[in-house]
Amino acid sequence: MPFYSSLSGSAHNDARLAQIPLFLLGTVVLFIGQKNLPNWTSFQQLTTTILVILAGISCSLAKNHGAALRECTLWISLATLSAAVFIACFQNKTIKFIMQAITLAWLVYSAFFFLAWVANLLAHGETHFWLAVPGFDNPRFLNHAQTIAIPLLAAATIHTDKCRTELALSWIALCLCFAMLMALVARASTVSLILGTAAAVVVFGRAAFPLARRILLGGAIGFLIYLLIFQGIPHWFDLKTISSPHTPADLVSDHSRIYLWKIALYDVAKAPLIGVGPMHYSADFNGRGAHPHNIYLQLIAEFGVPFFVLLTTATVVLARRSLRHIRQTSHAPDTLTVATTAALVAALVDGTFSGNFVVPMAQIWICLAAGLFFASTNHPISTPGTTRGINLLAVVALLGILSLQLLFSVETIQEYIHKPITIDNRPALPGAEANSPRFWLDGWL
């Protein structure tokens, strides 16, 4: 998608469109392979039922039912996609293929990134690589994906069954990914990766040391590459380059977040039990952003306190159950388990002060990491071909999800084709902001 996006219009729109076939495919895979899903505990069944009811109430009381329903469909589709990855990864060869695809993807994109930057610098004598990020409307959107990708790339350098060429390519991809991260001054992603790696060490102890060492080494080599390319070339050829935020909006981003967080807290105070409605944080124009750059405040504000507390509890219980399963069945965790744990913790940290959970590209990477995590920590309860009764309730639920996804797809495709210039009832915006997706041009409200 980054290659296509760099040749067309809004990369955000293109990525949202690219989610559609993934969501539909994920639901079909889940429908076919539902027999391989572990049995739900009574606690999971109860919490899921209550969450659906709370989300339904929040949607029904929201100002714009269509926008609320589409946002819920998006969240459900993301969860469904993670479950589909979980099912697909029961076989080791599928996991191996995914890891190879991840390595290849970042190798190709890194080469594209560096070649485009150097070519532009040499051709024009000056470049601003804060804006030279192919396929992303904002360089931070790339950083959100890197927060997940770096631990996975580090895991790809560990497997001993790989040939030397594969290991070398994995190392190159890891180091180049780090170099891009540093070139774009990704503060939040760097902090998130450090804390994610530290969390993996705390949880798994010595078993996490190989991954931590590779992340540290990859970061060190990436820093040297950054110095060589982004500082060395301009110095040797006496060229100009800018590597840090330069606009007033960039420099006061911290203050902007506090401003957005206060709005979310106001929404919480206004509707603490059922929230203001999914996607309805952006129902009122605030001049800064369509989301609070904090996934936790966003969930509380839009879905209510009870929904957030129950969702958090269910997630923690599921994660603990998965990690406990490792200790009961194995002496040491799998490399992929350690890597995905680091990646998911990094994403959760990043979500405290960024929009990684609402950006299409990052959403897919987070779903991929979650599916790989549960696949590496849980063994299938049945193998393909084993007869097991069909759960009628699950079939009905999946058909309902598929119907919502089809509606979501039709509306998204229509908006993509027509590309509306303005949104009804939206305040007039300055010319520089008039074409920004984050200011409702591509919104659902």
CSV table of C-alpha atoms in Angstrom, one decimal:
chain,number,residue,atom,x,y,z
A,1,MET,CA,0.0,0.0,0.0
A,2,PRO,CA,2.7,2.6,0.7
A,3,PHE,CA,3.9,2.4,-3.0
A,4,TYR,CA,0.4,2.9,-4.3
A,5,SER,CA,-0.4,5.6,-1.8
A,6,SER,CA,2.6,7.6,-2.8
A,7,LEU,CA,1.3,7.8,-6.4
A,8,SER,CA,-2.3,8.6,-5.5
A,9,GLY,CA,-4.0,10.8,-3.0
A,10,SER,CA,-4.5,10.4,0.7
A,11,ALA,CA,-2.5,7.4,2.1
A,12,HIS,CA,-5.0,7.3,5.0
A,13,ASN,CA,-7.9,6.7,2.6
A,14,ASP,CA,-5.9,4.1,0.7
A,15,ALA,CA,-5.0,2.2,3.8
A,16,ARG,CA,-8.6,2.3,5.1
A,17,LEU,CA,-9.7,0.9,1.7
A,18,ALA,CA,-7.1,-1.8,1.8
A,19,GLN,CA,-8.5,-3.0,5.2
A,20,ILE,CA,-11.7,-4.1,3.5
A,21,PRO,CA,-10.5,-7.3,1.8
A,22,LEU,CA,-8.5,-8.2,4.9
A,23,PHE,CA,-11.5,-7.8,7.2
A,24,LEU,CA,-13.7,-9.9,4.8
A,25,LEU,CA,-11.0,-12.5,4.4
A,26,GLY,CA,-10.5,-12.6,8.2
A,27,THR,CA,-14.2,-13.3,8.8
A,28,VAL,CA,-14.3,-16.0,6.2
A,29,VAL,CA,-11.2,-17.7,7.7
A,30,LEU,CA,-12.7,-17.5,11.2
A,31,PHE,CA,-16.0,-18.9,9.9
A,32,ILE,CA,-14.2,-21.9,8.2
A,33,GLY,CA,-11.8,-22.5,11.1
A,34,GLN,CA,-14.0,-21.8,14.1
A,35,LYS,CA,-13.7,-25.4,15.2
A,36,ASN,CA,-10.1,-24.8,16.0
A,37,LEU,CA,-10.8,-21.9,18.4
A,38,PRO,CA,-10.4,-22.8,22.1
A,39,ASN,CA,-13.5,-23.2,24.1
A,40,TRP,CA,-14.6,-19.9,25.8
A,41,THR,CA,-14.8,-19.9,29.6
A,42,SER,CA,-18.0,-18.8,31.2
A,43,PHE,CA,-16.2,-15.6,32.2
A,44,GLN,CA,-15.3,-14.8,28.6
A,45,GLN,CA,-18.8,-15.6,27.4
A,46,LEU,CA,-20.3,-13.3,30.1
A,47,THR,CA,-17.9,-10.4,29.5
A,48,THR,CA,-18.3,-10.6,25.8
A,49,THR,CA,-22.1,-10.5,26.1
A,50,ILE,CA,-22.0,-7.5,28.5
A,51,LEU,CA,-19.5,-5.7,26.2
A,52,VAL,CA,-21.8,-6.1,23.2
A,53,ILE,CA,-24.7,-4.8,25.2
A,54,LEU,CA,-22.8,-1.8,26.5
A,55,ALA,CA,-21.5,-1.0,23.0
A,56,GLY,CA,-25.0,-1.4,21.6
A,57,ILE,CA,-26.5,1.0,24.1
A,58,SER,CA,-23.7,3.5,23.4
A,59,CYS,CA,-24.4,3.3,19.7
A,60,SER,CA,-28.2,3.7,20.1
A,61,LEU,CA,-27.8,6.8,22.3
A,62,ALA,CA,-25.2,8.4,20.1
A,63,LYS,CA,-26.1,11.5,17.9
A,64,ASN,CA,-25.0,9.9,14.7
A,65,HIS,CA,-26.0,6.2,14.7
A,66,GLY,CA,-24.3,5.5,11.3
A,67,ALA,CA,-21.0,6.8,12.4
A,68,ALA,CA,-21.2,4.9,15.7
A,69,LEU,CA,-22.1,1.7,14.0
A,70,ARG,CA,-19.2,2.0,11.5
A,71,GLU,CA,-16.8,2.6,14.3
A,72,CYS,CA,-18.0,-0.5,16.2
A,73,THR,CA,-17.8,-2.5,13.0
A,74,LEU,CA,-14.2,-1.4,12.6
A,75,TRP,CA,-13.2,-2.5,16.1
A,76,ILE,CA,-15.1,-5.8,15.8
A,77,SER,CA,-13.4,-6.4,12.4
A,78,LEU,CA,-10.0,-5.8,13.9
A,79,ALA,CA,-10.7,-8.3,16.7
A,80,THR,CA,-11.9,-10.8,14.1
A,81,LEU,CA,-8.8,-10.3,12.0
A,82,SER,CA,-6.6,-11.1,15.1
A,83,ALA,CA,-8.6,-14.3,15.6
A,84,ALA,CA,-8.1,-15.2,12.0
A,85,VAL,CA,-4.4,-14.8,12.3
A,86,PHE,CA,-4.5,-17.0,15.4
A,87,ILE,CA,-6.3,-19.8,13.4
A,88,ALA,CA,-4.0,-19.4,10.4
A,89,CYS,CA,-0.9,-19.7,12.5
A,90,PHE,CA,-1.6,-23.2,14.0
A,91,GLN,CA,0.9,-24.5,11.5
A,92,ASN,CA,4.5,-23.5,11.9
A,93,LYS,CA,5.0,-23.1,8.2
A,94,THR,CA,2.4,-20.3,8.2
A,95,ILE,CA,4.2,-18.5,11.0
A,96,LYS,CA,7.5,-18.9,9.0
A,97,PHE,CA,5.9,-17.5,5.9
A,98,ILE,CA,4.5,-14.5,7.8
A,99,MET,CA,7.9,-13.8,9.3
A,100,GLN,CA,9.5,-14.0,5.9
A,101,ALA,CA,6.9,-11.6,4.5
A,102,ILE,CA,7.5,-9.1,7.3
A,103,THR,CA,11.3,-9.2,6.6
A,104,LEU,CA,10.8,-8.7,2.9
A,105,ALA,CA,8.3,-6.0,3.3
A,106,TRP,CA,10.5,-3.9,5.5
A,107,LEU,CA,13.6,-4.5,3.3
A,108,VAL,CA,11.7,-3.2,0.3
A,109,TYR,CA,10.2,-0.2,2.0
A,110,SER,CA,13.5,0.7,3.6
A,111,ALA,CA,15.2,0.6,0.3
A,112,PHE,CA,12.4,2.7,-1.2
A,113,PHE,CA,12.7,5.2,1.7
A,114,PHE,CA,16.5,5.7,1.6
A,115,LEU,CA,16.7,5.8,-2.2
A,116,ALA,CA,13.9,8.4,-2.5
A,117,TRP,CA,15.5,10.5,0.2
A,118,VAL,CA,19.1,10.4,-1.2
A,119,ALA,CA,17.9,11.0,-4.8
A,120,ASN,CA,15.8,14.0,-3.7
A,121,LEU,CA,18.7,15.4,-1.7
A,122,LEU,CA,21.3,15.0,-4.5
A,123,ALA,CA,18.8,16.3,-7.2
A,124,HIS,CA,17.6,19.4,-5.3
A,125,GLY,CA,20.4,20.1,-2.9
A,126,GLU,CA,18.0,20.3,0.0
A,127,THR,CA,15.4,17.9,1.5
A,128,HIS,CA,13.2,17.7,4.5
A,129,PHE,CA,12.8,14.0,5.3
A,130,TRP,CA,10.1,14.9,7.9
A,131,LEU,CA,7.9,15.1,4.8
A,132,ALA,CA,9.7,12.5,2.7
A,133,VAL,CA,7.9,9.4,4.0
A,134,PRO,CA,6.4,7.5,1.0
A,135,GLY,CA,2.9,6.2,1.6
A,136,PHE,CA,2.1,7.9,4.9
A,137,ASP,CA,0.3,11.2,5.4
A,138,ASN,CA,2.3,11.7,8.6
A,139,PRO,CA,5.7,10.2,9.4
A,140,ARG,CA,4.3,9.2,12.8
A,141,PHE,CA,2.0,6.7,11.1
A,142,LEU,CA,5.1,4.9,9.8
A,143,ASN,CA,6.6,5.0,13.4
A,144,HIS,CA,3.4,3.4,14.8
A,145,ALA,CA,3.9,0.4,12.5
A,146,GLN,CA,7.6,0.3,13.3
A,147,THR,CA,6.8,0.0,17.0
A,148,ILE,CA,5.3,-3.4,16.2
A,149,ALA,CA,7.7,-4.4,13.4
A,150,ILE,CA,11.0,-3.9,15.2
A,151,PRO,CA,10.5,-6.6,17.8
A,152,LEU,CA,9.2,-9.0,15.1
A,153,LEU,CA,12.3,-8.2,12.9
A,154,ALA,CA,14.5,-8.9,15.9
A,155,ALA,CA,12.8,-12.2,16.4
A,156,ALA,CA,13.5,-13.0,12.8
A,157,THR,CA,17.2,-12.8,13.4
A,158,ILE,CA,17.1,-15.4,16.2
A,159,HIS,CA,15.8,-18.5,14.5
A,160,THR,CA,18.6,-21.0,14.0
A,161,ASP,CA,16.9,-23.0,11.3
A,162,LYS,CA,17.4,-20.1,8.8
A,163,CYS,CA,20.1,-20.0,6.2
A,164,ARG,CA,22.7,-17.3,6.5
A,165,THR,CA,21.1,-15.3,3.7
A,166,GLU,CA,17.8,-15.1,5.5
A,167,LEU,CA,19.5,-14.1,8.8
A,168,ALA,CA,21.5,-11.5,7.0
A,169,LEU,CA,18.5,-10.0,5.4
A,170,SER,CA,16.6,-10.0,8.7
A,171,TRP,CA,19.5,-8.1,10.3
A,172,ILE,CA,19.6,-5.6,7.4
A,173,ALA,CA,15.8,-5.0,7.7
A,174,LEU,CA,16.1,-4.5,11.5
A,175,CYS,CA,19.0,-2.0,11.3
A,176,LEU,CA,17.4,0.0,8.4
A,177,CYS,CA,14.1,0.1,10.3
A,178,PHE,CA,15.9,1.6,13.3
A,179,ALA,CA,17.7,4.1,11.1
A,180,MET,CA,14.4,5.3,9.8
A,181,LEU,CA,13.0,5.6,13.3
A,182,MET,CA,15.9,7.8,14.4
A,183,ALA,CA,15.8,9.9,11.2
A,184,LEU,CA,12.2,10.8,12.0
A,185,VAL,CA,12.9,11.6,15.6
A,186,ALA,CA,10.4,9.1,16.9
A,187,ARG,CA,10.4,9.9,20.6
A,188,ALA,CA,7.2,8.1,21.5
A,189,SER,CA,8.1,4.9,19.5
A,190,THR,CA,11.6,4.9,21.0
A,191,VAL,CA,10.3,5.1,24.6
A,192,SER,CA,7.6,2.5,23.8
A,193,LEU,CA,10.2,0.0,22.4
A,194,ILE,CA,12.4,0.4,25.4
A,195,LEU,CA,9.5,-0.2,27.8
A,196,GLY,CA,8.2,-3.0,25.7
A,197,THR,CA,11.5,-4.8,25.7
A,198,ALA,CA,11.9,-4.2,29.4
A,199,ALA,CA,8.5,-5.7,30.0
A,200,ALA,CA,9.4,-8.8,28.1
A,201,VAL,CA,12.6,-9.2,30.2
A,202,VAL,CA,10.6,-8.8,33.4
A,203,VAL,CA,8.0,-11.4,32.3
A,204,PHE,CA,10.3,-14.0,30.7
A,205,GLY,CA,13.6,-13.3,32.4
A,206,ARG,CA,16.7,-14.8,30.8
A,207,ALA,CA,14.6,-16.2,27.9
A,208,ALA,CA,14.1,-12.6,26.7
A,209,PHE,CA,17.8,-11.7,26.7
A,210,PRO,CA,18.5,-12.8,23.1
A,211,LEU,CA,15.7,-10.6,21.8
A,212,ALA,CA,16.8,-7.7,24.0
A,213,ARG,CA,20.4,-8.0,22.8
A,214,ARG,CA,19.3,-8.0,19.2
A,215,ILE,CA,17.1,-4.9,19.7
A,216,LEU,CA,20.0,-3.1,21.4
A,217,LEU,CA,22.5,-4.1,18.7
A,218,GLY,CA,20.1,-3.3,15.9
A,219,GLY,CA,19.5,0.1,17.4
A,220,ALA,CA,23.2,0.8,17.7
A,221,ILE,CA,23.9,-0.2,14.1
A,222,GLY,CA,20.8,1.7,12.9
A,223,PHE,CA,22.2,4.8,14.7
A,224,LEU,CA,25.4,4.5,12.7
A,225,ILE,CA,23.5,4.1,9.5
A,226,TYR,CA,21.5,7.2,10.4
A,227,LEU,CA,24.7,9.2,11.0
A,228,LEU,CA,26.3,7.9,7.8
A,229,ILE,CA,23.3,8.7,5.5
A,230,PHE,CA,21.4,11.5,7.1
A,231,GLN,CA,24.3,13.4,8.5
A,232,GLY,CA,27.3,12.2,6.5
A,233,ILE,CA,26.0,12.8,3.0
A,234,PRO,CA,24.8,16.4,3.6
A,235,HIS,CA,28.1,17.2,5.3
A,236,TRP,CA,30.3,15.7,2.6
A,237,PHE,CA,28.4,17.4,-0.3
A,238,ASP,CA,27.6,20.6,1.6
A,239,LEU,CA,23.9,20.1,1.3
A,240,LYS,CA,21.0,21.1,3.6
A,241,THR,CA,18.7,18.9,5.5
A,242,ILE,CA,16.2,19.2,8.3
A,243,SER,CA,15.6,16.4,10.7
A,244,SER,CA,13.4,17.8,13.5
A,245,PRO,CA,9.9,19.3,13.8
A,246,HIS,CA,9.9,22.9,12.5
A,247,THR,CA,6.4,24.2,12.6
A,248,PRO,CA,4.7,25.8,15.6
A,249,ALA,CA,2.2,22.9,15.6
A,250,ASP,CA,5.0,20.3,15.8
A,251,LEU,CA,6.8,22.1,18.5
A,252,VAL,CA,3.7,22.4,20.8
A,253,SER,CA,2.5,18.9,20.2
A,254,ASP,CA,2.7,18.1,24.0
A,255,HIS,CA,0.5,21.0,24.8
A,256,SER,CA,-1.9,19.9,22.1
A,257,ARG,CA,-2.2,16.5,23.7
A,258,ILE,CA,-3.1,18.0,27.1
A,259,TYR,CA,-5.7,20.1,25.3
A,260,LEU,CA,-7.2,17.0,23.6
A,261,TRP,CA,-7.1,14.9,26.9
A,262,LYS,CA,-9.1,17.6,28.7
A,263,ILE,CA,-11.8,17.3,26.0
A,264,ALA,CA,-11.9,13.6,26.5
A,265,LEU,CA,-12.2,14.0,30.3
A,266,TYR,CA,-15.0,16.4,29.7
A,267,ASP,CA,-16.8,13.8,27.6
A,268,VAL,CA,-16.2,11.3,30.4
A,269,ALA,CA,-17.8,13.6,32.9
A,270,LYS,CA,-20.7,14.3,30.5
A,271,ALA,CA,-21.5,10.6,30.0
A,272,PRO,CA,-19.5,8.3,32.3
A,273,LEU,CA,-21.7,5.2,32.0
A,274,ILE,CA,-22.4,4.9,28.3
A,275,GLY,CA,-20.0,7.4,26.8
A,276,VAL,CA,-20.7,10.0,24.1
A,277,GLY,CA,-20.8,7.3,21.5
A,278,PRO,CA,-18.3,5.5,19.3
A,279,MET,CA,-16.4,7.9,17.0
A,280,HIS,CA,-18.2,10.8,18.8
A,281,TYR,CA,-15.1,12.3,20.4
A,282,SER,CA,-14.8,14.0,16.9
A,283,ALA,CA,-18.5,15.0,16.8
A,284,ASP,CA,-17.5,18.5,17.9
A,285,PHE,CA,-14.8,20.4,16.1
A,286,ASN,CA,-11.9,21.3,18.4
A,287,GLY,CA,-9.3,22.6,16.1
A,288,ARG,CA,-6.7,20.0,17.0
A,289,GLY,CA,-7.6,16.5,16.3
A,290,ALA,CA,-10.3,13.9,15.7
A,291,HIS,CA,-9.1,11.7,18.5
A,292,PRO,CA,-7.5,12.5,21.9
A,293,HIS,CA,-4.1,10.8,21.1
A,294,ASN,CA,-4.7,8.4,24.0
A,295,ILE,CA,-6.6,5.2,23.3
A,296,TYR,CA,-7.6,4.7,27.0
A,297,LEU,CA,-9.2,8.1,27.3
A,298,GLN,CA,-10.8,7.6,23.9
A,299,LEU,CA,-12.4,4.3,24.9
A,300,ILE,CA,-13.6,5.7,28.2
A,301,ALA,CA,-15.0,8.9,26.6
A,302,GLU,CA,-16.7,7.1,23.7
A,303,PHE,CA,-17.9,3.8,25.3
A,304,GLY,CA,-18.1,4.7,29.0
A,305,VAL,CA,-16.3,3.7,32.2
A,306,PRO,CA,-18.0,0.3,32.7
A,307,PHE,CA,-17.1,-0.8,29.2
A,308,PHE,CA,-13.5,0.2,29.6
A,309,VAL,CA,-13.0,-1.5,33.0
A,310,LEU,CA,-14.6,-4.7,31.7
A,311,LEU,CA,-12.6,-4.7,28.5
A,312,THR,CA,-9.4,-4.1,30.4
A,313,THR,CA,-10.1,-6.9,32.9
A,314,ALA,CA,-11.0,-9.4,30.1
A,315,THR,CA,-7.8,-8.5,28.2
A,316,VAL,CA,-5.6,-8.9,31.3
A,317,VAL,CA,-7.2,-12.2,32.2
A,318,LEU,CA,-6.8,-13.5,28.6
A,319,ALA,CA,-3.2,-12.5,28.5
A,320,ARG,CA,-2.4,-14.0,31.9
A,321,ARG,CA,-4.1,-17.2,30.9
A,322,SER,CA,-2.0,-17.4,27.7
A,323,LEU,CA,1.3,-16.8,29.6
A,324,ARG,CA,0.3,-19.3,32.3
A,325,HIS,CA,-0.2,-21.9,29.5
A,326,ILE,CA,3.4,-21.5,28.5
A,327,ARG,CA,4.7,-22.2,32.0
A,328,GLN,CA,2.5,-25.3,32.2
A,329,THR,CA,3.5,-26.8,28.8
A,330,SER,CA,7.1,-25.6,28.2
A,331,HIS,CA,10.3,-24.9,30.0
A,332,ALA,CA,11.0,-21.7,28.0
A,333,PRO,CA,8.8,-19.4,25.9
A,334,ASP,CA,9.1,-19.3,22.2
A,335,THR,CA,11.0,-16.5,20.6
A,336,LEU,CA,7.9,-15.2,18.9
A,337,THR,CA,6.1,-15.1,22.2
A,338,VAL,CA,8.8,-12.9,23.7
A,339,ALA,CA,8.8,-10.6,20.6
A,340,THR,CA,5.0,-10.2,20.3
A,341,THR,CA,4.8,-9.5,24.1
A,342,ALA,CA,7.4,-6.7,23.6
A,343,ALA,CA,5.6,-5.4,20.6
A,344,LEU,CA,2.1,-5.4,22.2
A,345,VAL,CA,3.4,-3.7,25.4
A,346,ALA,CA,5.1,-1.2,23.2
A,347,ALA,CA,1.9,-0.5,21.3
A,348,LEU,CA,0.0,-0.1,24.6
A,349,VAL,CA,2.6,2.4,25.8
A,350,ASP,CA,2.5,4.2,22.5
A,351,GLY,CA,-1.2,4.4,22.7
A,352,THR,CA,-1.0,6.5,25.8
A,353,PHE,CA,0.2,9.5,23.8
A,354,SER,CA,-0.4,8.7,20.2
A,355,GLY,CA,-3.1,7.6,17.7
A,356,ASN,CA,-1.6,4.3,16.8
A,357,PHE,CA,-4.8,2.4,17.6
A,358,VAL,CA,-6.8,4.5,15.1
A,359,VAL,CA,-4.4,4.7,12.2
A,360,PRO,CA,-5.3,2.0,9.6
A,361,MET,CA,-1.7,0.8,8.9
A,362,ALA,CA,-0.8,0.5,12.6
A,363,GLN,CA,-4.2,-1.2,13.4
A,364,ILE,CA,-3.3,-4.0,11.0
A,365,TRP,CA,0.2,-4.4,12.6
A,366,ILE,CA,-1.2,-4.5,16.1
A,367,CYS,CA,-3.8,-7.1,15.0
A,368,LEU,CA,-1.0,-9.2,13.4
A,369,ALA,CA,1.0,-9.1,16.6
A,370,ALA,CA,-1.9,-10.0,18.8
A,371,GLY,CA,-2.8,-13.0,16.6
A,372,LEU,CA,0.8,-14.2,16.6
A,373,PHE,CA,1.0,-13.8,20.3
A,374,PHE,CA,-2.0,-16.0,21.0
A,375,ALA,CA,-0.9,-18.5,18.3
A,376,SER,CA,2.5,-18.8,20.0
A,377,THR,CA,1.1,-19.1,23.5
A,378,ASN,CA,-1.9,-21.4,22.8
A,379,HIS,CA,-2.0,-24.8,21.1
A,380,PRO,CA,-5.0,-25.8,19.0
A,381,ILE,CA,-7.5,-27.9,20.9
A,382,SER,CA,-8.2,-29.8,17.7
A,383,THR,CA,-6.5,-30.5,14.4
A,384,PRO,CA,-7.9,-30.0,11.0
A,385,GLY,CA,-10.1,-32.8,10.1
A,386,THR,CA,-11.2,-33.5,13.7
A,387,THR,CA,-15.0,-33.5,14.0
A,388,ARG,CA,-16.4,-31.0,16.4
A,389,GLY,CA,-19.9,-29.7,16.7
A,390,ILE,CA,-20.7,-26.4,15.0
A,391,ASN,CA,-21.6,-23.6,17.4
A,392,LEU,CA,-24.8,-22.1,16.0
A,393,LEU,CA,-24.5,-18.9,18.1
A,394,ALA,CA,-21.0,-18.4,16.6
A,395,VAL,CA,-22.3,-18.9,13.1
A,396,VAL,CA,-25.0,-16.3,13.6
A,397,ALA,CA,-22.5,-13.9,15.2
A,398,LEU,CA,-20.1,-14.3,12.3
A,399,LEU,CA,-22.9,-13.8,9.7
A,400,GLY,CA,-23.9,-10.6,11.5
A,401,ILE,CA,-20.3,-9.4,11.5
A,402,LEU,CA,-20.0,-10.2,7.8
A,403,SER,CA,-23.2,-8.2,7.1
A,404,LEU,CA,-21.8,-5.2,9.0
A,405,GLN,CA,-18.5,-5.5,7.1
A,406,LEU,CA,-20.3,-5.5,3.8
A,407,LEU,CA,-22.2,-2.3,4.7
A,408,PHE,CA,-19.0,-0.8,6.0
A,409,SER,CA,-17.2,-1.7,2.7
A,410,VAL,CA,-19.9,-0.2,0.5
A,411,GLU,CA,-19.9,3.1,2.3
A,412,THR,CA,-16.1,3.3,2.5
A,413,ILE,CA,-15.7,2.6,-1.2
A,414,GLN,CA,-18.4,5.1,-2.1
A,415,GLU,CA,-16.6,7.8,-0.1
A,416,TYR,CA,-13.3,6.8,-1.6
A,417,ILE,CA,-14.6,7.1,-5.1
A,418,HIS,CA,-16.4,10.4,-4.7
A,419,LYS,CA,-13.8,12.0,-2.4
A,420,PRO,CA,-16.1,14.7,-0.7
A,421,ILE,CA,-14.6,18.1,-0.4
A,422,THR,CA,-16.4,19.1,2.7
A,423,ILE,CA,-18.4,17.4,5.5
A,424,ASP,CA,-21.8,18.8,6.4
A,425,ASN,CA,-22.0,21.1,9.4
A,426,ARG,CA,-18.2,21.3,9.6
A,427,PRO,CA,-16.8,24.8,10.5
A,428,ALA,CA,-14.7,26.6,8.0
A,429,LEU,CA,-11.0,25.7,8.2
A,430,PRO,CA,-7.8,27.5,7.3
A,431,GLY,CA,-6.5,26.6,3.8
A,432,ALA,CA,-3.6,24.6,5.2
A,433,GLU,CA,-5.9,22.4,7.2
A,434,ALA,CA,-8.7,22.1,4.6
A,435,ASN,CA,-7.3,18.9,3.1
A,436,SER,CA,-6.2,17.2,6.3
A,437,PRO,CA,-7.9,13.8,7.1
A,438,ARG,CA,-7.6,14.5,10.8
A,439,PHE,CA,-9.9,17.5,10.4
A,440,TRP,CA,-12.9,15.6,9.2
A,441,LEU,CA,-12.4,15.7,5.5
A,442,ASP,CA,-12.2,11.9,5.6
A,443,GLY,CA,-14.3,11.5,8.7
A,444,TRP,CA,-17.6,9.7,9.2
A,445,LEU,CA,-19.3,12.6,11.0
